[in-house]
Amino acid sequence: MEIDSEISTNGNRKVQSDGDVATPTTTSKAHAEKKDDRNKDHDFYFNFYSSLQNQANMIGDISRTGTYRKAILGNAEVALNDKIVLDVGAGSGILSYMSAQAGAKEVIALEASSMAEKIEILIKAANAGKNNAHLKDRIRIVRGMVEDSKVQDQVLQHGKVDTIISEPIGVMLLHERMVESFILARDLFLKPDGQLLPSAGQIFFCPFSDEGLYNETDQKAQFFNTTLFGTDFKELYPAAREEVFAQPVVGMFPPSSLVSTACPPKSFDFYTCTKEDLLEFTIPVDFIVHRTALIHGLASWFDLDFYPRQMPNSEDPAWNYPISSTGNWQWMSQESPLNPGPTPTPPKDGLAVKLSTGPSAARTHWQQARLLLPEPLAANKGERLKGSIHFKVNDARSYDLVLDIEIDRPGPEWSPNPLKRRAEYQLQQQCFNYSYNPDASLSALSMAAGI
């Protein structure tokens, strides 16, 4: 789950809660004050996710929501039909509703923000027989965080669950640190042979060249390298430059800007990884440069995998349909796929599904991220670029990153070595660049070709 990058991605998912399901009450002033306090989403992250419009933005990401639908309904037989399902960070409840469509016996919608009250509105109407018969008496709402002991007691009211679903994903897979809550929920609530959707994630890196982006970033710092309204600000220029280059750039980029092939990704198997695996780790990177270029940094994206604990023996061709025919968000168009028709019969042994956020995949609201080097590296075709990226969690519910990279070129050692770079980044301090729109580029190419 990720705040739309066109609005903001800086936030978190942890807010104090007493773990009670929010219900209207007018019995006393004390109760009213308690309810009012509970509904105040003081935390920026929860305030964002308590907005229906922001939830609409995420639901309307067809690549994201359509892939989840395919994974949930395609794994109905092995993971959902007649099962008890926990939806961690339910948000609008969309994954809970899909789980009910897949035949879940009970779905526990766990949500810490006041969006839980919006879920409750739908569920009350369904339980009263007004609409949504597939939800009637199937959804149980729990308000609070996985880490709260009262919440834990409520979730375990009927014992451990058969399946956990969640959308705990942020920029570079792990920003917002919701994956930690997903793993904790697995340890606390999932039966030993239970299912997880998503099941794994991978982080990819690849060097890129983008002189325009580099110059644009440098110009932001240059603002302070002058006299402003009679005061010389030049002493602040080094700090301004350090600040802007420490900000990961979120946005789409053309695949042609990549100067190598992505190296093997850092993989996290959600069935087996631990919280400690997420707190601090290092990703080695190793590339062969495909063309002579100035390397301005590393681009990053991630994939998500959805599969049952026992991998399916074969693929079902009937389920090999595209999520959407274009990379556009279509929730405002007349050809909206937001209410697709029935899916094929779910395979008996489940379905393996992949969601990619890479530069050649359909656009998602996560887009991609790039780490800019404060000073580019000049590389020749065929040279080797190697190094590492160190991730360490911080108190902003994100990560501090340290990138060490060098060109493996024989020759005398220099001090400092002009072929080496070290750069530090704060993943939560994201900035945004929308200079490239893959959908517009595709339309332009189609028009030029007369299509």
PDB file of C-alpha atoms in Angstrom, residues 27-307:
ATOM      1  CA  THR A  27     -24.784   7.312  25.399  1.00  0.00           C
ATOM      2  CA  SER A  28     -22.416   9.633  27.216  1.00  0.00           C
ATOM      3  CA  LYS A  29     -20.103  12.565  26.692  1.00  0.00           C
ATOM      4  CA  ALA A  30     -17.150  10.431  27.756  1.00  0.00           C
ATOM      5  CA  HIS A  31     -17.907   7.849  25.104  1.00  0.00           C
ATOM      6  CA  ALA A  32     -18.382  10.581  22.500  1.00  0.00           C
ATOM      7  CA  GLU A  33     -15.036  12.170  23.402  1.00  0.00           C
ATOM      8  CA  LYS A  34     -13.325   8.777  23.188  1.00  0.00           C
ATOM      9  CA  LYS A  35     -14.827   8.153  19.757  1.00  0.00           C
ATOM     10  CA  ASP A  36     -13.893  11.642  18.545  1.00  0.00           C
ATOM     11  CA  ASP A  37     -10.307  11.176  19.694  1.00  0.00           C
ATOM     12  CA  ARG A  38     -10.130   7.782  18.004  1.00  0.00           C
ATOM     13  CA  ASN A  39     -11.350   9.251  14.733  1.00  0.00           C
ATOM     14  CA  LYS A  40      -8.702  11.956  14.647  1.00  0.00           C
ATOM     15  CA  ASP A  41      -6.070  10.493  12.352  1.00  0.00           C
ATOM     16  CA  HIS A  42      -3.304  12.716  13.749  1.00  0.00           C
ATOM     17  CA  ASP A  43      -0.617  10.639  12.154  1.00  0.00           C
ATOM     18  CA  PHE A  44      -0.036  11.836   8.582  1.00  0.00           C
ATOM     19  CA  TYR A  45       0.046   8.324   7.203  1.00  0.00           C
ATOM     20  CA  PHE A  46      -3.303   7.376   8.717  1.00  0.00           C
ATOM     21  CA  ASN A  47      -4.799  10.726   7.842  1.00  0.00           C
ATOM     22  CA  PHE A  48      -3.946  10.009   4.208  1.00  0.00           C
ATOM     23  CA  TYR A  49      -5.373   6.508   4.225  1.00  0.00           C
ATOM     24  CA  SER A  50      -8.557   7.676   5.949  1.00  0.00           C
ATOM     25  CA  SER A  51      -9.507   9.571   2.768  1.00  0.00           C
ATOM     26  CA  LEU A  52     -11.883   7.883   0.339  1.00  0.00           C
ATOM     27  CA  GLN A  53     -10.385   9.863  -2.541  1.00  0.00           C
ATOM     28  CA  ASN A  54      -6.927   8.540  -1.778  1.00  0.00           C
ATOM     29  CA  GLN A  55      -8.326   5.030  -1.481  1.00  0.00           C
ATOM     30  CA  ALA A  56      -9.940   5.552  -4.889  1.00  0.00           C
ATOM     31  CA  ASN A  57      -6.533   6.368  -6.331  1.00  0.00           C
ATOM     32  CA  MET A  58      -5.161   3.022  -5.153  1.00  0.00           C
ATOM     33  CA  ILE A  59      -8.228   0.998  -6.147  1.00  0.00           C
ATOM     34  CA  GLY A  60      -8.065   2.693  -9.553  1.00  0.00           C
ATOM     35  CA  ASP A  61      -4.521   1.435 -10.131  1.00  0.00           C
ATOM     36  CA  ILE A  62      -5.674  -1.414 -12.353  1.00  0.00           C
ATOM     37  CA  SER A  63      -2.298  -3.154 -12.455  1.00  0.00           C
ATOM     38  CA  ARG A  64      -2.252  -3.303  -8.670  1.00  0.00           C
ATOM     39  CA  THR A  65      -5.884  -4.093  -7.872  1.00  0.00           C
ATOM     40  CA  GLY A  66      -6.466  -6.263 -10.931  1.00  0.00           C
ATOM     41  CA  THR A  67      -3.437  -8.393 -10.086  1.00  0.00           C
ATOM     42  CA  TYR A  68      -4.646  -8.832  -6.511  1.00  0.00           C
ATOM     43  CA  ARG A  69      -8.065  -9.875  -7.833  1.00  0.00           C
ATOM     44  CA  LYS A  70      -6.462 -12.414 -10.149  1.00  0.00           C
ATOM     45  CA  ALA A  71      -4.321 -13.789  -7.310  1.00  0.00           C
ATOM     46  CA  ILE A  72      -7.213 -13.987  -4.841  1.00  0.00           C
ATOM     47  CA  LEU A  73      -9.829 -15.501  -7.148  1.00  0.00           C
ATOM     48  CA  GLY A  74      -7.266 -17.718  -8.871  1.00  0.00           C
ATOM     49  CA  ASN A  75      -6.247 -19.189  -5.530  1.00  0.00           C
ATOM     50  CA  ALA A  76      -9.791 -19.517  -4.198  1.00  0.00           C
ATOM     51  CA  GLU A  77      -9.699 -23.324  -3.961  1.00  0.00           C
ATOM     52  CA  VAL A  78      -6.441 -23.578  -2.040  1.00  0.00           C
ATOM     53  CA  ALA A  79      -6.471 -20.388   0.038  1.00  0.00           C
ATOM     54  CA  LEU A  80      -9.913 -18.812   0.400  1.00  0.00           C
ATOM     55  CA  ASN A  81     -12.958 -20.991  -0.196  1.00  0.00           C
ATOM     56  CA  ASP A  82     -14.512 -21.865   3.194  1.00  0.00           C
ATOM     57  CA  LYS A  83     -11.420 -20.416   4.939  1.00  0.00           C
ATOM     58  CA  ILE A  84     -10.858 -17.830   7.660  1.00  0.00           C
ATOM     59  CA  VAL A  85      -8.951 -14.941   6.073  1.00  0.00           C
ATOM     60  CA  LEU A  86      -7.169 -11.969   7.644  1.00  0.00           C
ATOM     61  CA  ASP A  87      -6.762  -8.773   5.606  1.00  0.00           C
ATOM     62  CA  VAL A  88      -3.903  -6.787   7.193  1.00  0.00           C
ATOM     63  CA  GLY A  89      -4.225  -3.052   6.579  1.00  0.00           C
ATOM     64  CA  ALA A  90      -7.583  -3.440   4.867  1.00  0.00           C
ATOM     65  CA  GLY A  91      -7.925   0.202   3.792  1.00  0.00           C
ATOM     66  CA  SER A  92     -11.124   0.461   1.754  1.00  0.00           C
ATOM     67  CA  GLY A  93     -11.689  -3.258   2.336  1.00  0.00           C
ATOM     68  CA  ILE A  94     -11.379  -4.072  -1.357  1.00  0.00           C
ATOM     69  CA  LEU A  95      -9.241  -7.187  -0.743  1.00  0.00           C
ATOM     70  CA  SER A  96     -11.631  -8.336   1.971  1.00  0.00           C
ATOM     71  CA  TYR A  97     -14.537  -8.036  -0.458  1.00  0.00           C
ATOM     72  CA  MET A  98     -12.635 -10.012  -3.092  1.00  0.00           C
ATOM     73  CA  SER A  99     -11.890 -12.691  -0.490  1.00  0.00           C
ATOM     74  CA  ALA A 100     -15.602 -12.952   0.255  1.00  0.00           C
ATOM     75  CA  GLN A 101     -16.243 -13.317  -3.493  1.00  0.00           C
ATOM     76  CA  ALA A 102     -13.704 -16.153  -3.470  1.00  0.00           C
ATOM     77  CA  GLY A 103     -15.813 -17.980  -0.895  1.00  0.00           C
ATOM     78  CA  ALA A 104     -14.115 -17.113   2.396  1.00  0.00           C
ATOM     79  CA  LYS A 105     -16.101 -18.262   5.421  1.00  0.00           C
ATOM     80  CA  GLU A 106     -14.983 -15.250   7.477  1.00  0.00           C
ATOM     81  CA  VAL A 107     -12.792 -12.280   6.590  1.00  0.00           C
ATOM     82  CA  ILE A 108     -11.217 -10.226   9.369  1.00  0.00           C
ATOM     83  CA  ALA A 109     -10.651  -6.713   8.025  1.00  0.00           C
ATOM     84  CA  LEU A 110      -7.890  -5.245  10.182  1.00  0.00           C
ATOM     85  CA  GLU A 111      -7.479  -1.494   9.669  1.00  0.00           C
ATOM     86  CA  ALA A 112      -5.945   1.098  12.002  1.00  0.00           C
ATOM     87  CA  SER A 113      -7.211   4.298  10.366  1.00  0.00           C
ATOM     88  CA  SER A 114     -10.754   5.662  10.480  1.00  0.00           C
ATOM     89  CA  MET A 115     -11.277   4.021   7.075  1.00  0.00           C
ATOM     90  CA  ALA A 116     -12.457   1.112   9.240  1.00  0.00           C
ATOM     91  CA  GLU A 117     -15.659   3.112   9.757  1.00  0.00           C
ATOM     92  CA  LYS A 118     -16.191   3.320   5.991  1.00  0.00           C
ATOM     93  CA  ILE A 119     -15.860  -0.460   5.774  1.00  0.00           C
ATOM     94  CA  GLU A 120     -18.412  -0.698   8.552  1.00  0.00           C
ATOM     95  CA  ILE A 121     -20.937   1.358   6.554  1.00  0.00           C
ATOM     96  CA  LEU A 122     -20.797  -1.151   3.690  1.00  0.00           C
ATOM     97  CA  ILE A 123     -20.875  -4.173   5.968  1.00  0.00           C
ATOM     98  CA  LYS A 124     -23.865  -2.923   7.981  1.00  0.00           C
ATOM     99  CA  ALA A 125     -25.823  -2.403   4.776  1.00  0.00           C
ATOM    100  CA  ALA A 126     -24.849  -5.864   3.506  1.00  0.00           C
ATOM    101  CA  ASN A 127     -25.754  -7.532   6.794  1.00  0.00           C
ATOM    102  CA  ALA A 128     -29.131  -5.775   6.701  1.00  0.00           C
ATOM    103  CA  GLY A 129     -29.784  -7.292   3.273  1.00  0.00           C
ATOM    104  CA  LYS A 130     -29.680  -3.991   1.365  1.00  0.00           C
ATOM    105  CA  ASN A 131     -27.006  -5.021  -1.155  1.00  0.00           C
ATOM    106  CA  ASN A 132     -23.739  -6.944  -1.596  1.00  0.00           C
ATOM    107  CA  ALA A 133     -25.166 -10.322  -0.659  1.00  0.00           C
ATOM    108  CA  HIS A 134     -21.689 -11.853  -1.007  1.00  0.00           C
ATOM    109  CA  LEU A 135     -20.566  -9.822   2.029  1.00  0.00           C
ATOM    110  CA  LYS A 136     -23.484 -10.631   4.308  1.00  0.00           C
ATOM    111  CA  ASP A 137     -22.291 -11.960   7.678  1.00  0.00           C
ATOM    112  CA  ARG A 138     -18.791 -12.641   6.311  1.00  0.00           C
ATOM    113  CA  ILE A 139     -16.735  -9.559   7.236  1.00  0.00           C
ATOM    114  CA  ARG A 140     -15.579  -8.829  10.780  1.00  0.00           C
ATOM    115  CA  ILE A 141     -13.896  -5.470  11.341  1.00  0.00           C
ATOM    116  CA  VAL A 142     -11.060  -5.006  13.824  1.00  0.00           C
ATOM    117  CA  ARG A 143      -9.752  -1.472  14.352  1.00  0.00           C
ATOM    118  CA  GLY A 144      -6.095  -1.140  15.290  1.00  0.00           C
ATOM    119  CA  MET A 145      -2.567  -2.323  14.623  1.00  0.00           C
ATOM    120  CA  VAL A 146      -1.086  -5.808  14.517  1.00  0.00           C
ATOM    121  CA  GLU A 147       1.305  -4.778  17.290  1.00  0.00           C
ATOM    122  CA  ASP A 148      -1.538  -3.994  19.745  1.00  0.00           C
ATOM    123  CA  SER A 149      -2.251  -6.793  22.252  1.00  0.00           C
ATOM    124  CA  LYS A 150      -5.984  -6.011  22.324  1.00  0.00           C
ATOM    125  CA  VAL A 151      -6.085  -6.238  18.555  1.00  0.00           C
ATOM    126  CA  GLN A 152      -4.298  -9.565  18.706  1.00  0.00           C
ATOM    127  CA  ASP A 153      -6.942 -10.932  21.071  1.00  0.00           C
ATOM    128  CA  GLN A 154      -9.719  -9.766  18.747  1.00  0.00           C
ATOM    129  CA  VAL A 155      -8.142 -11.277  15.665  1.00  0.00           C
ATOM    130  CA  LEU A 156      -7.651 -14.608  17.453  1.00  0.00           C
ATOM    131  CA  GLN A 157     -11.237 -14.672  18.701  1.00  0.00           C
ATOM    132  CA  HIS A 158     -11.915 -17.814  16.639  1.00  0.00           C
ATOM    133  CA  GLY A 159      -8.351 -19.112  16.521  1.00  0.00           C
ATOM    134  CA  LYS A 160      -5.616 -18.771  13.948  1.00  0.00           C
ATOM    135  CA  VAL A 161      -6.449 -17.963  10.349  1.00  0.00           C
ATOM    136  CA  ASP A 162      -6.016 -20.026   7.194  1.00  0.00           C
ATOM    137  CA  THR A 163      -4.836 -17.194   4.952  1.00  0.00           C
ATOM    138  CA  ILE A 164      -3.426 -13.684   5.300  1.00  0.00           C
ATOM    139  CA  ILE A 165      -3.801 -11.160   2.500  1.00  0.00           C
ATOM    140  CA  SER A 166      -2.323  -7.677   2.537  1.00  0.00           C
ATOM    141  CA  GLU A 167      -1.058  -4.840   0.394  1.00  0.00           C
ATOM    142  CA  PRO A 168       1.837  -3.687   2.594  1.00  0.00           C
ATOM    143  CA  ILE A 169       4.067  -2.378  -0.181  1.00  0.00           C
ATOM    144  CA  GLY A 170       5.819   0.968  -0.615  1.00  0.00           C
ATOM    145  CA  VAL A 171       8.461   2.524  -2.845  1.00  0.00           C
ATOM    146  CA  MET A 172      11.390   0.108  -3.271  1.00  0.00           C
ATOM    147  CA  LEU A 173       9.061  -2.541  -1.841  1.00  0.00           C
ATOM    148  CA  LEU A 174       9.781  -1.715   1.816  1.00  0.00           C
ATOM    149  CA  HIS A 175       9.186   2.021   2.368  1.00  0.00           C
ATOM    150  CA  GLU A 176       6.627   2.612   5.161  1.00  0.00           C
ATOM    151  CA  ARG A 177       7.804  -0.613   6.868  1.00  0.00           C
ATOM    152  CA  MET A 178       4.357  -2.201   6.636  1.00  0.00           C
ATOM    153  CA  VAL A 179       5.948  -5.458   5.475  1.00  0.00           C
ATOM    154  CA  GLU A 180       7.190  -5.863   9.064  1.00  0.00           C
ATOM    155  CA  SER A 181       3.588  -5.812  10.287  1.00  0.00           C
ATOM    156  CA  PHE A 182       2.673  -8.337   7.589  1.00  0.00           C
ATOM    157  CA  ILE A 183       5.422 -10.677   8.815  1.00  0.00           C
ATOM    158  CA  LEU A 184       4.405 -10.155  12.452  1.00  0.00           C
ATOM    159  CA  ALA A 185       0.804 -10.997  11.530  1.00  0.00           C
ATOM    160  CA  ARG A 186       2.083 -14.188   9.892  1.00  0.00           C
ATOM    161  CA  ASP A 187       3.901 -15.183  13.080  1.00  0.00           C
ATOM    162  CA  LEU A 188       0.989 -14.337  15.381  1.00  0.00           C
ATOM    163  CA  PHE A 189      -2.088 -15.351  13.438  1.00  0.00           C
ATOM    164  CA  LEU A 190      -1.357 -17.804  10.608  1.00  0.00           C
ATOM    165  CA  LYS A 191      -1.819 -21.553  10.906  1.00  0.00           C
ATOM    166  CA  PRO A 192       1.375 -23.577  10.276  1.00  0.00           C
ATOM    167  CA  ASP A 193       0.235 -24.592   6.792  1.00  0.00           C
ATOM    168  CA  GLY A 194      -1.507 -21.296   6.026  1.00  0.00           C
ATOM    169  CA  GLN A 195      -1.270 -19.202   2.874  1.00  0.00           C
ATOM    170  CA  LEU A 196       0.165 -15.714   2.264  1.00  0.00           C
ATOM    171  CA  LEU A 197      -0.813 -13.348  -0.540  1.00  0.00           C
ATOM    172  CA  PRO A 198       1.541 -11.768  -1.575  1.00  0.00           C
ATOM    173  CA  SER A 199       4.069 -14.548  -1.137  1.00  0.00           C
ATOM    174  CA  ALA A 200       7.373 -12.902  -2.096  1.00  0.00           C
ATOM    175  CA  GLY A 201       8.924  -9.683  -3.337  1.00  0.00           C
ATOM    176  CA  GLN A 202      12.079  -8.698  -5.191  1.00  0.00           C
ATOM    177  CA  ILE A 203      13.950  -5.380  -5.415  1.00  0.00           C
ATOM    178  CA  PHE A 204      15.797  -4.634  -8.682  1.00  0.00           C
ATOM    179  CA  PHE A 205      18.558  -2.129  -9.463  1.00  0.00           C
ATOM    180  CA  CYS A 206      20.060  -0.986 -12.747  1.00  0.00           C
ATOM    181  CA  PRO A 207      22.381   1.929 -13.706  1.00  0.00           C
ATOM    182  CA  PHE A 208      20.877   4.753 -15.757  1.00  0.00           C
ATOM    183  CA  SER A 209      21.927   7.856 -17.630  1.00  0.00           C
ATOM    184  CA  ASP A 210      19.706  10.956 -17.518  1.00  0.00           C
ATOM    185  CA  GLU A 211      21.487  14.277 -17.924  1.00  0.00           C
ATOM    186  CA  GLY A 212      18.227  16.223 -17.786  1.00  0.00           C
ATOM    187  CA  LEU A 213      17.238  14.798 -14.405  1.00  0.00           C
ATOM    188  CA  TYR A 214      20.743  15.357 -13.045  1.00  0.00           C
ATOM    189  CA  ASN A 215      20.828  18.996 -14.167  1.00  0.00           C
ATOM    190  CA  GLU A 216      17.320  19.622 -12.861  1.00  0.00           C
ATOM    191  CA  THR A 217      18.318  18.280  -9.432  1.00  0.00           C
ATOM    192  CA  ASP A 218      21.522  20.314  -9.379  1.00  0.00           C
ATOM    193  CA  GLN A 219      19.570  23.471 -10.246  1.00  0.00           C
ATOM    194  CA  LYS A 220      17.446  23.040  -7.142  1.00  0.00           C
ATOM    195  CA  ALA A 221      20.587  23.405  -5.029  1.00  0.00           C
ATOM    196  CA  GLN A 222      21.931  26.232  -7.216  1.00  0.00           C
ATOM    197  CA  PHE A 223      19.021  28.372  -6.012  1.00  0.00           C
ATOM    198  CA  PHE A 224      20.995  28.985  -2.814  1.00  0.00           C
ATOM    199  CA  ASN A 225      24.316  29.587  -4.561  1.00  0.00           C
ATOM    200  CA  THR A 226      23.653  33.300  -4.942  1.00  0.00           C
ATOM    201  CA  THR A 227      22.527  36.468  -3.175  1.00  0.00           C
ATOM    202  CA  LEU A 228      18.829  36.525  -2.334  1.00  0.00           C
ATOM    203  CA  PHE A 229      17.123  39.793  -1.362  1.00  0.00           C
ATOM    204  CA  GLY A 230      20.428  41.305  -0.244  1.00  0.00           C
ATOM    205  CA  THR A 231      21.765  38.312   1.714  1.00  0.00           C
ATOM    206  CA  ASP A 232      24.499  35.994   0.426  1.00  0.00           C
ATOM    207  CA  PHE A 233      23.208  32.412   0.725  1.00  0.00           C
ATOM    208  CA  LYS A 234      26.235  30.703  -0.817  1.00  0.00           C
ATOM    209  CA  GLU A 235      27.333  29.166   2.491  1.00  0.00           C
ATOM    210  CA  LEU A 236      24.162  27.043   2.325  1.00  0.00           C
ATOM    211  CA  TYR A 237      24.840  25.715  -1.166  1.00  0.00           C
ATOM    212  CA  PRO A 238      26.784  22.592  -0.061  1.00  0.00           C
ATOM    213  CA  ALA A 239      24.003  21.667   2.392  1.00  0.00           C
ATOM    214  CA  ALA A 240      21.335  22.299  -0.244  1.00  0.00           C
ATOM    215  CA  ARG A 241      23.160  20.084  -2.728  1.00  0.00           C
ATOM    216  CA  GLU A 242      23.606  17.316  -0.180  1.00  0.00           C
ATOM    217  CA  GLU A 243      19.901  17.502   0.623  1.00  0.00           C
ATOM    218  CA  VAL A 244      18.550  17.277  -2.931  1.00  0.00           C
ATOM    219  CA  PHE A 245      20.853  14.453  -3.972  1.00  0.00           C
ATOM    220  CA  ALA A 246      19.860  12.453  -0.872  1.00  0.00           C
ATOM    221  CA  GLN A 247      16.247  12.374  -2.100  1.00  0.00           C
ATOM    222  CA  PRO A 248      15.177   9.318  -4.109  1.00  0.00           C
ATOM    223  CA  VAL A 249      13.399  10.448  -7.274  1.00  0.00           C
ATOM    224  CA  VAL A 250      10.013   8.788  -7.778  1.00  0.00           C
ATOM    225  CA  GLY A 251       8.518   8.699 -11.258  1.00  0.00           C
ATOM    226  CA  MET A 252       8.529   6.781 -14.517  1.00  0.00           C
ATOM    227  CA  PHE A 253      11.557   6.696 -16.778  1.00  0.00           C
ATOM    228  CA  PRO A 254      12.132   5.384 -20.310  1.00  0.00           C
ATOM    229  CA  PRO A 255      13.739   1.939 -20.467  1.00  0.00           C
ATOM    230  CA  SER A 256      16.187   3.429 -22.971  1.00  0.00           C
ATOM    231  CA  SER A 257      17.824   5.402 -20.140  1.00  0.00           C
ATOM    232  CA  LEU A 258      19.136   2.157 -18.623  1.00  0.00           C
ATOM    233  CA  VAL A 259      22.755   1.405 -19.552  1.00  0.00           C
ATOM    234  CA  SER A 260      22.875  -2.223 -18.418  1.00  0.00           C
ATOM    235  CA  THR A 261      20.739  -5.196 -17.484  1.00  0.00           C
ATOM    236  CA  ALA A 262      19.355  -5.312 -13.955  1.00  0.00           C
ATOM    237  CA  CYS A 263      21.442  -7.480 -11.661  1.00  0.00           C
ATOM    238  CA  PRO A 264      19.859 -10.385  -9.721  1.00  0.00           C
ATOM    239  CA  PRO A 265      17.320  -8.905  -7.311  1.00  0.00           C
ATOM    240  CA  LYS A 266      17.194  -8.952  -3.545  1.00  0.00           C
ATOM    241  CA  SER A 267      14.401 -11.415  -2.770  1.00  0.00           C
ATOM    242  CA  PHE A 268      12.193 -11.730   0.286  1.00  0.00           C
ATOM    243  CA  ASP A 269      10.168 -14.923   0.737  1.00  0.00           C
ATOM    244  CA  PHE A 270       7.289 -13.790   2.943  1.00  0.00           C
ATOM    245  CA  TYR A 271       6.639 -17.372   4.044  1.00  0.00           C
ATOM    246  CA  THR A 272      10.086 -17.663   5.619  1.00  0.00           C
ATOM    247  CA  CYS A 273      11.761 -14.271   6.100  1.00  0.00           C
ATOM    248  CA  THR A 274      11.971 -12.740   9.568  1.00  0.00           C
ATOM    249  CA  LYS A 275      11.516  -9.191  10.806  1.00  0.00           C
ATOM    250  CA  GLU A 276      15.259  -9.064  11.433  1.00  0.00           C
ATOM    251  CA  ASP A 277      15.827  -9.778   7.732  1.00  0.00           C
ATOM    252  CA  LEU A 278      14.029  -6.505   6.994  1.00  0.00           C
ATOM    253  CA  LEU A 279      15.763  -4.252   9.510  1.00  0.00           C
ATOM    254  CA  GLU A 280      19.227  -4.113   7.965  1.00  0.00           C
ATOM    255  CA  PHE A 281      20.656  -5.758   4.874  1.00  0.00           C
ATOM    256  CA  THR A 282      23.061  -5.187   1.999  1.00  0.00           C
ATOM    257  CA  ILE A 283      22.338  -5.764  -1.695  1.00  0.00           C
ATOM    258  CA  PRO A 284      25.403  -6.446  -3.860  1.00  0.00           C
ATOM    259  CA  VAL A 285      25.218  -4.958  -7.350  1.00  0.00           C
ATOM    260  CA  ASP A 286      27.247  -5.954 -10.396  1.00  0.00           C
ATOM    261  CA  PHE A 287      26.660  -4.756 -13.970  1.00  0.00           C
ATOM    262  CA  ILE A 288      28.270  -4.777 -17.404  1.00  0.00           C
ATOM    263  CA  VAL A 289      27.745  -1.409 -19.089  1.00  0.00           C
ATOM    264  CA  HIS A 290      26.098  -1.805 -22.507  1.00  0.00           C
ATOM    265  CA  ARG A 291      27.065   1.581 -23.951  1.00  0.00           C
ATOM    266  CA  THR A 292      29.519   4.375 -23.228  1.00  0.00           C
ATOM    267  CA  ALA A 293      27.688   6.867 -21.023  1.00  0.00           C
ATOM    268  CA  LEU A 294      27.714   9.078 -17.977  1.00  0.00           C
ATOM    269  CA  ILE A 295      26.125   7.025 -15.217  1.00  0.00           C
ATOM    270  CA  HIS A 296      23.944   9.312 -13.142  1.00  0.00           C
ATOM    271  CA  GLY A 297      22.784   6.732 -10.618  1.00  0.00           C
ATOM    272  CA  LEU A 298      20.823   3.541 -10.060  1.00  0.00           C
ATOM    273  CA  ALA A 299      17.189   2.986 -11.005  1.00  0.00           C
ATOM    274  CA  SER A 300      15.024   0.703  -8.882  1.00  0.00           C
ATOM    275  CA  TRP A 301      11.721  -1.149  -9.099  1.00  0.00           C
ATOM    276  CA  PHE A 302      10.164  -4.239  -7.563  1.00  0.00           C
ATOM    277  CA  ASP A 303       8.104  -7.327  -8.377  1.00  0.00           C
ATOM    278  CA  LEU A 304       5.498  -9.052  -6.225  1.00  0.00           C
ATOM    279  CA  ASP A 305       4.721 -12.769  -6.423  1.00  0.00           C
ATOM    280  CA  PHE A 306       1.476 -14.460  -5.403  1.00  0.00           C
ATOM    281  CA  TYR A 307       1.424 -18.246  -5.108  1.00  0.00           C
TER     282      TYR A 307
END
